[in-house]
Amino acid sequence: MLATSAGPIILRNLECFVDESDPSHGLIVGCPIMKILEYSTDELLVRARDGQTEWELAGTNDTTAPTAEGTMPLQRVCRLQAAMETSAPSVAASEDIERYETRTAFPTMAPEVLADLIRTLEQIFKVATAMGLVLEPRARLKAILRTRQDVFRLQFSDDPPVRVAPLQVSLKPGVTPTKSQPRRYSPDDRAFLERHVDALWQHSLVFRNPRSRWASAPRIVRKKEQDHDPLAGPRMTVYTRAENERTEAMPWPMPVLEVVIGELEGAHVFFVLDWFRGDCQLPLHPDSQEYFTFVTHRGMYTPTRVPTGATDAVAYCQGVVEEILGDLLGNGILCWLGDILGYAADATALMELLDKVLARCEEYGLKLLAKKCQFFATEVMWCGKLISAQGVMHCPERVQGLIGIPLSRTAGELQQFICAITWMRRGIPEYNRPTGDLYAVLERAMILAGSRKKQKLNRFLLIDAGWSERDTACLNAVRDALLNMLPLAHPSPTAEVCLYADASQAYWGAVVTQIDPSKLQLPLEKQNHRPLDFLSGRFAGASSRWATIEMEAFASVESTRRLEYLLLRPRGYTDHRNLVYMFDPYGSDGTMARYRADKLQRWALSLMSFKYVIEHVPGEVNAWGNLLSLWGAGPVFPTESIARRVARLAVVDRVSPLQEFEFVWRSEGEIRTLQQDTQYQEQARAAGVNWDDERALLLSPNGQVLIPPDATVLQQRLCVIAHAGAGGHRGAKTTAAALSEVFVWATMPADVSTFVQGCLHYMVTAGGKIPRPHGETLVATKPNDLLHFDFLSMLEGEDGSKYVFVLKDGMSGYVELVPCIDATSDQTYASLLDWFKRFGVVRLWVSDQGAHFKNQVIARLQSALGAHHHFTLSYTPWTNGTVKVVNREVLKSVKALLSERKLQTTYWPRVLPVVQVALNSMPSDRLGGATPLTAFTALPGESQLRSILHPQDPLEASVTWVEAEITNHLQTVRAALDGMHAEMTSASEKRRRAARDRHAMKRGLRPPSSVKATLSLLSPRQVEVVTSLPWFGADRNALSALLMITPSRFKI
């Protein structure tokens, strides 16, 4: 800044000489600078001639140092310039290998570049004016741009790095340098590399370093601007994977965009600033510069600034911007690396905020890219999201680009498409539903291609992975969902937050909305909900076999875990009444199995940090569909959604026997009516029971109401009331104590004890050993009458097999072991057909409820063959113990054979046939000493010892004799088989009964008695069932027992 008579003048990026010998002159500028300032030498001479025609300039060639006394200013300038010319150091021939960062860098900006910058800022100023910037803030913006003009750049300049501590990379202990060879580049890429590296060298951003022990190869990446701009060039990146693997990563917390964007509530105007080439502004410590040396066809160059792609580059960049902006973050400023977003309620406050930010940038020497800045707007693009006062949306250009992508032909293209839309999933309701089939196709393609990397997947066609018209329809449905994405509102501190969670058999979804608290009393179709976020997921593996209540609970719990920052005081909605009962902080549920109750209670504990209110929405209201309709985003698959809703209407709302419609609470009047019998009153008075005139009841000396001995229905209902519900299904003593405080009858202790022993829920709440569910497993009486099957998980074998499909005949125990790659319905289908084509169709199947067994494929096969598929109970593996025992034996035998033959574990498919032979040839005590092979096929089950003995010599015989012998042999075999099967069935039943008795005696359990009863549902059809519940007469506990085991209503 120079002082003139008209005021100060600022000269930026000025190269000057400093004359320290004369303090009266701070700096001296040369003729080129004076020409830029429109200084004319001719005008000076003309003005000098007007004063006098002759001037005395003696001593101007003296090269001695100028002094302050007796010299004119012009003489001092000439002497200083001559001294510098004579004392200038010679430049060594090896200057190219000198460390360039030791040279002094003078910031300069060419006149034409400065003119372009001014024009660019003027255009941005006009855009702000067109966006509605009013007069006073507009004048303020113009003054800011005039004062802070040096903060902006359009291209490289000799600017020093940002004034912060340089990045010093920390290497892992014991690492060695890595050096890459130069790549082979095309002529165009070589020309670009020469121009780009020369520009970096000219601006002191790199220096030549041929002795570097580290080197990485650059890669030339094409920009999308090259498609329509012939002057646009590519981008140079450096492949630093080897250096990154040897670097200790720097920890730094990156902001979560979904969270920080929530601070924009109340903002109406915005500005956006972008760094100018962040990789050219951040300083790199001299001790770390050699690590990022890159090699080209012209030599090796070491950067002096932090390169893009380094392990610590992102964390360091975020740390620098937070250091520069400091207290402004969260107070009108959000930053994500080099992208800065400013927001305010009005234009005046926004301009003041902009001035503060530019002042910080000027203080630290941070430069901004002028053409990407926006100083005033009501709608801006930041980090790929369109931000306005109404909410947040994804960039329309990106959405349109995804929609315009042609249909995927290869697995690599599908993988890239799925990765792109996953970034937008928070704006798509029920995202996992339309994309489920696409994920399944991609997983199949990855398995068949043997890799998950894009390079290999690009060579694998989707049609080879089973791509069908249904998958094409799903892809089009995803495109439609992208077009119907909803804008997400900014969270308001005064609004009521609502959580709608729902789940089906395969997927779960949730939406968080906000609404004015005064509108909550309106019907749902009239409430103006604004969405804050969407979540969705898929049930896979063990979660796909959860009960409905667990799936519903998981949707709510997982939503609160992910969206905790939004749910300060949530109001939850669900269409499952059991879920409301479970999550009620003041309720209890004693009718649920312990393992399930424990899981749900753990989930409920995670909700204790929220002050939530959970409400029930009936399924027929279809709150989810109403909300999507109000927002203009209909369901992707309406048919499936409606079917799921209809199925939900079948959920029974009654969760306790006390809430049954048929259950009648007894009143004092009914008890008084039962006590009116004269004969009974006389017997009661003789026993010492008094009549209370005030209450008109028979009372014991302790004030207990006397119940007649023949009122068995009343006694039973009183037991139900005292034991169930709030009674908590406690023990007999606790129930009797609670009952005896109010009522009394002669046999009450024995009746209560009998009642409690017959309660199934008491087995869970009482603690100790819980007996197995009452009932018998299915038993076969002849070969090929009952077929058990299951999948056994193994290590991946040499041929890719990961499972063994185990099939076992129910009567003989004959086993077949089929190695397979995946546990799928297709493998089950093929293995069952292979069994049936060799041994005949089996009409009764037994398996667990895995997705590979319980599906449409197996159901259609069962229907076509006229078979019955019995599924065992979930979480009760002993109900399918017949095949579980085989699984255990297979594992033990495989391990033993691999160890015996000294084979690797991946060779287990080789020994699997030997294991099958061993299992089928092993004599069984259950079969009376016969082998499973003999029992099933009537073939002799011989051991390998038989191979020691040679067969006898052949016998000569006629054809007639052979036919007769065959007929007699078949008749004998038939009779022998029938007898053998009967003996085996009898022996097996005796062993089973003895084992059951031993188990009961060891555990101290009382074997339940089975009672056969004919129950008629409220529907016209009749069904005969066998129940193993303890039965104590028609009037005692029959009703309570049935009410406890099933929510359905039966008529006995």
mmCIF file of C-alpha atoms in Angstrom, residues 85 142 156 268 271 330 433-434 506 516 541 625 662 859 894 1048:
data_model
loop_
_atom_site.group_PDB
_atom_site.id
_atom_site.type_symbol
_atom_site.label_atom_id
_atom_site.label_comp_id
_atom_site.label_asym_id
_atom_site.label_seq_id
_atom_site.Cartn_x
_atom_site.Cartn_y
_atom_site.Cartn_z
ATOM 1 C CA GLU A 85 23.635 -6.416 -11.545
ATOM 2 C CA LYS A 142 -19.803 -5.293 -4.127
ATOM 3 C CA PHE A 156 -2.174 -21.502 -11.045
ATOM 4 C CA HIS A 268 -33.661 -18.984 3.775
ATOM 5 C CA PHE A 271 -23.799 -19.016 -0.342
ATOM 6 C CA GLY A 330 -22.255 -24.506 13.204
ATOM 7 C CA ARG A 433 -38.275 -53.851 -1.952
ATOM 8 C CA PRO A 434 -37.692 -52.834 -5.612
ATOM 9 C CA ALA A 506 -38.938 -60.343 3.701
ATOM 10 C CA ASP A 516 -47.175 -29.417 14.007
ATOM 11 C CA GLY A 541 -30.453 -65.660 7.287
ATOM 12 C CA GLY A 625 -49.837 -46.114 2.017
ATOM 13 C CA GLU A 662 -66.053 -65.496 26.428
ATOM 14 C CA ALA A 859 -44.632 -76.770 -2.070
ATOM 15 C CA VAL A 894 -15.350 -86.916 8.106
ATOM 16 C CA SER A 1048 -58.340 -69.163 18.645
#
